[in-house]
C-alpha positions as a printed Julia matrix, in Angstrom:
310×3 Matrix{Float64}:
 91.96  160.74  151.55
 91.23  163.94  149.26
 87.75  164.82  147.83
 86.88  163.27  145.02
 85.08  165.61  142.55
 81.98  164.63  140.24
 81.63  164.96  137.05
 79.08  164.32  134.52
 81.48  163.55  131.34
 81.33  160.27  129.91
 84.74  158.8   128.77
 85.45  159.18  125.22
 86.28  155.62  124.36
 83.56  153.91  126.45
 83.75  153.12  130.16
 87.24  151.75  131.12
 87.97  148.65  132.8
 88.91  150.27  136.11
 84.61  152.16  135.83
 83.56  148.14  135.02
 85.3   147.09  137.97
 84.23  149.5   140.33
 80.54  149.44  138.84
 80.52  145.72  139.51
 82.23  146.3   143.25
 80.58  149.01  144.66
 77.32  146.96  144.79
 78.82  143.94  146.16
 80.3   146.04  149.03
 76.81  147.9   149.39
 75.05  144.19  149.37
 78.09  142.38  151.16
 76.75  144.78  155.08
 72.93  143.01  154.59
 74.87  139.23  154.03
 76.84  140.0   157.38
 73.66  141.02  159.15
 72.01  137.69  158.36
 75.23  135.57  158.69
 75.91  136.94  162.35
 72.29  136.8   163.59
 72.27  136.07  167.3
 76.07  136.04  167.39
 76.49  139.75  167.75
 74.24  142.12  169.61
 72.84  144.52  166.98
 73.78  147.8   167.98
 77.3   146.62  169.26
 77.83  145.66  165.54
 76.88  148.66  164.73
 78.72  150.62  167.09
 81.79  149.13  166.22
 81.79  148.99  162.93
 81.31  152.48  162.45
 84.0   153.13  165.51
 86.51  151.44  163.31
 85.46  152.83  160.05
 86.52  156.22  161.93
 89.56  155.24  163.24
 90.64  154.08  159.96
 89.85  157.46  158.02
 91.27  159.95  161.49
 94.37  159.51  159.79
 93.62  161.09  156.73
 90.85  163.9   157.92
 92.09  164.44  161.16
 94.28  167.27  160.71
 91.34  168.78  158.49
 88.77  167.79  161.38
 90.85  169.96  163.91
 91.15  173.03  161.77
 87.61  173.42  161.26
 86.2   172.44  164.97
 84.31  175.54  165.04
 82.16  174.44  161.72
 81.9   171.11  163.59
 80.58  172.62  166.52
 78.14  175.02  164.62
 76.75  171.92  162.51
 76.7   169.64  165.38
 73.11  169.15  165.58
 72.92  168.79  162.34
 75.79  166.17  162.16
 74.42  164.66  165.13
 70.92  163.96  163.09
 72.41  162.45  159.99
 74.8   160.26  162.43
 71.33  158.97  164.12
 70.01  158.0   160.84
 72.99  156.9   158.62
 74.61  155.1   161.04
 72.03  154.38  164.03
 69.15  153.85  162.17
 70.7   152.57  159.12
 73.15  150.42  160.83
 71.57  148.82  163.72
 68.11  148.67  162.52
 69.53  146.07  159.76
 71.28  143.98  161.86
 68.09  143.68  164.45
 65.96  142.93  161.36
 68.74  140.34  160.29
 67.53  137.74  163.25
 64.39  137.12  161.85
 64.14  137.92  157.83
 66.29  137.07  155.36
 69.16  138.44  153.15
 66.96  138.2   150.15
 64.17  140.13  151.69
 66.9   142.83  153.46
 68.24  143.59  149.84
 64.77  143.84  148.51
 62.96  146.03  150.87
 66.0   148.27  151.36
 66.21  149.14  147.82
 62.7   150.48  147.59
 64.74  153.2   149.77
 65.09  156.17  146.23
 61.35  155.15  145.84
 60.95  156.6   149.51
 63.38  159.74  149.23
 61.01  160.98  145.86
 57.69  160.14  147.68
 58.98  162.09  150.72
 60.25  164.82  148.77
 56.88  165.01  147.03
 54.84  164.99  150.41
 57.11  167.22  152.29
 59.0   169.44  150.56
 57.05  170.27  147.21
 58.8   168.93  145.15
 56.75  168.53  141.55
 57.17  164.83  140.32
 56.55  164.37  136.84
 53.59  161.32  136.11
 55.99  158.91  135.2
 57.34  159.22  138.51
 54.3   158.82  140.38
 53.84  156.03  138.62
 57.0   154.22  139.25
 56.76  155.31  143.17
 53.24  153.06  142.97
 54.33  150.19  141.22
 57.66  149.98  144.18
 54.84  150.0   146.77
 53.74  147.65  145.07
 56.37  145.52  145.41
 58.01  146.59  148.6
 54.27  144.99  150.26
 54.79  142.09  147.99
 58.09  141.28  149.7
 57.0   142.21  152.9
 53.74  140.04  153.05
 55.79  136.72  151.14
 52.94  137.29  148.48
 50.12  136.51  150.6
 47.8   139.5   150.72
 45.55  137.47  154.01
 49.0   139.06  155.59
 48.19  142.43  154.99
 44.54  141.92  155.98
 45.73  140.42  159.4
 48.3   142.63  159.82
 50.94  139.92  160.81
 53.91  140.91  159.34
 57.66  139.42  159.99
 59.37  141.62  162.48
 62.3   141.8   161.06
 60.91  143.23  157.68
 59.89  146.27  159.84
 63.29  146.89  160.86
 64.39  147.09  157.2
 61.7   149.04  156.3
 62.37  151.29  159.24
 66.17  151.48  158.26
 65.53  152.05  154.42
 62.96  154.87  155.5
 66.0   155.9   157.96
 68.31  156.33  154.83
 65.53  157.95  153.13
 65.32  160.89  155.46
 69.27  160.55  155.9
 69.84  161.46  152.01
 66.98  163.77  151.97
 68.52  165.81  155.16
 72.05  165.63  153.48
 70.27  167.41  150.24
 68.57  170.16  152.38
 70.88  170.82  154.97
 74.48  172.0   152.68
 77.75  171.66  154.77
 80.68  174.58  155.17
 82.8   171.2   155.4
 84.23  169.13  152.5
 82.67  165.97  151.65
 84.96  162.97  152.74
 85.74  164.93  156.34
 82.29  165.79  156.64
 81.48  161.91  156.38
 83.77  161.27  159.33
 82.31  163.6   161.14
 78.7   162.39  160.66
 80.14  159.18  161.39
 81.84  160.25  164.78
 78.6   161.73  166.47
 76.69  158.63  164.62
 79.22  156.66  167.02
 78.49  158.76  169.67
 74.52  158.55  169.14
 74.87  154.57  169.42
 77.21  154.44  172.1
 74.44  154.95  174.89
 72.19  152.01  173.11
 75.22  150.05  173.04
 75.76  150.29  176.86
 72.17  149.99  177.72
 71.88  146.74  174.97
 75.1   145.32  177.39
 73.56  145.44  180.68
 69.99  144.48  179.17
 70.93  141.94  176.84
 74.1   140.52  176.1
 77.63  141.54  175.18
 79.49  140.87  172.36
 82.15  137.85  172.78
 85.6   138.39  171.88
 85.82  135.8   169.07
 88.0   135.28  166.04
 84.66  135.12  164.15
 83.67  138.77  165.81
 86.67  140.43  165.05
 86.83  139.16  161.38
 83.0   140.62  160.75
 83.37  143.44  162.56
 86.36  144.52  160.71
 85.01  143.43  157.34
 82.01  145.44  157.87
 84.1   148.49  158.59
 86.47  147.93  155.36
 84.15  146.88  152.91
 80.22  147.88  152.84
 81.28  151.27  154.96
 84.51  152.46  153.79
 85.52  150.6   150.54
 81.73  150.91  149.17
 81.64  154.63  150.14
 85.22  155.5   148.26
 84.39  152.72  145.45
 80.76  155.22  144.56
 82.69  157.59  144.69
 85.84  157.05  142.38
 83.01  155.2   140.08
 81.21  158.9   139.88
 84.05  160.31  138.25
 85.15  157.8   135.93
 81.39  157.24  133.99
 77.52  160.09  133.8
 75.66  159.65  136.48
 73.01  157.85  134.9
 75.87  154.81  134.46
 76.85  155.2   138.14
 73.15  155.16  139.22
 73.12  151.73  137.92
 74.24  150.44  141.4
 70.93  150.81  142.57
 69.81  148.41  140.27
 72.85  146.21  140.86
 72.68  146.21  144.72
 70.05  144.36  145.83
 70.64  141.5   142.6
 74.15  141.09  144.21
 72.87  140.61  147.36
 70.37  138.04  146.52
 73.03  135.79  144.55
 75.47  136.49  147.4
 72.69  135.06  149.96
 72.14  132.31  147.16
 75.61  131.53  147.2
 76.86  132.28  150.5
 73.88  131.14  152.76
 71.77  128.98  150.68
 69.08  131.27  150.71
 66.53  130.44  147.44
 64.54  133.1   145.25
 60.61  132.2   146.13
 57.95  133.91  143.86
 56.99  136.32  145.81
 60.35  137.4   145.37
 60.49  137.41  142.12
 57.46  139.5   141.59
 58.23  141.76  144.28
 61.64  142.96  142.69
 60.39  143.06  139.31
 57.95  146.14  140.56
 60.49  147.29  142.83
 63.39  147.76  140.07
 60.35  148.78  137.28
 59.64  151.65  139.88
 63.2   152.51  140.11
 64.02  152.32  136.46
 60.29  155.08  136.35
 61.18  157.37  138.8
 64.95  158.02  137.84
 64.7   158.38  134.54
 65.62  161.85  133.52
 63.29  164.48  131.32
 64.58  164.28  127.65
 65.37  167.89  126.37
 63.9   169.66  124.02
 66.74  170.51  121.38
């Protein structure tokens, strides 16, 4: 599993069929870890799930970074607290924070919230580390809040006034802030280690961060049953929305600009919602409606790139 470099040349005879493919994947695999989270609600303890998808995910890609893993121990060791931060968030936060919030909200609102998560990495970069946003940008950040507490309330605004909010929209909101700081952290914090190894190593101390929760959820709460349903989900969460949406971005970044690739955020949260249409019978209310409109509006705003000058 080599690197896979970036590039910002466009093909010269229009995106190829392999770029369509993966532009139309990579979502679906992104969108295909919230449908799991709702589909095994109360048949798998949360961080469990988590734990072992991301366990497997590793195991899977030791074969090809090992080697590479061993050599360079000493950067590992020297980065570890660093590593061990982006595992907490990427793969803790991010991971079992979904699948709590997937007992008690919906697919539909999981997509939704989590993809106000690039409105949250530009207003945190803004607040925290001075970063100048143009007005447009503002602007777009609003009209996502905008959204993100239309989805959250269900389009009644008494909600906000009360303050009685569905649990499990706080967990996504809690994970999509968690990838928030996760990307911002990976921005700010440059690695001596390549990129593909250094992803197996965030996601060996992220296993190692959520193997104490996973204990303590055991003897607290339940265990997960060794099922043919278990297996299946846990496996398909570790081939699909970790590893095959991960190297699907990635190949996808050097076939089209990243302005065509950046698309997926756009993309993500509509496949999810006809996937939880689809797949779990889930409808589209208003509120819905309304809320992603602002939400991908805000998007659309705040990564849209300064033309210039000639």
């Amino acid at each position: 599993m080599r690197d896979i470099p970036v590039t910002e040349t466009e093909p010269d005879h229009g995106i190829s069929s392999l770029a369509m493919f993966l532009l139309i994947a990579s979502p679906i695999f992104m969108a295909s870890n919230m449908i799991v989270a709702r589909f095994m609600a109360g048949e798998f303890p949360p961080f469990a799930m988590a734990f072992w998808r991301w366990a497997i995910c590793f195991l899977i890609m030791l074969p090809f970074v090992g080697k590479y893993l061993w050599q360079h121990r000493a950067i590992i060791w020297a980065e570890k607290l660093q590593l061990a931060i982006l595992g907490a968030m990427g793969m803790g936060v991010c991971g079992a924070f979904v699948y709590i919030g997937g007992q008690t909200t919906t697919a539909t609102n999981i997509g939704l919230v989590y993809a106000s998560s690039p409105l949250m990495i530009i207003a945190i970069s803004a607040a925290f580390f001075d970063e100048k946003q143009r007005p447009i940008q503002i602007i777009g950040i609003i009209l996502g809040a905008i959204g993100l507490v239309t989805i959250v309330a269900k389009g009644d605004f008494n909600v906000l006034l009360n303050l009685n909010f569905t649990s499990g929209d706080l967990w996504i909101l809690a994970a999509s802030t968690g990838w928030a700081i996760y990307s911002l952290y990976l921005k700010f914090h440059p690695s001596k280690l390549a990129t593909t190894p250094r992803l197996a190593a965030i996601i060996l101390f992220g296993v190692m961060v959520l193997f104490p929760f996973t204990i303590w959820e055991g003897m607290t709460f339940a265990t997960p049953e060794i099922t043919q349903k278990n297996i299946l989900a846990i496996l398909f969460l570790a081939l699909f929305p970790a590893l095959a949406a991960y190297l699907a971005y990635s190949k996808l970044q050097t076939l089209v600009t990243a302005s065509i690739a950046g698309l997926t955020l756009y993309l993500t949260p509509i496949s999810n919602s006809i996937m939880a249409w689809i797949i779990l019978g889930e409808g589209f209310q208003t509120f819905h409606w309304i809320g992603s409109v602002f939400i991908l509006l805000g998007l659309w705003m705040t990564t849209m790139k300064k033309k210039k000058k000639q």
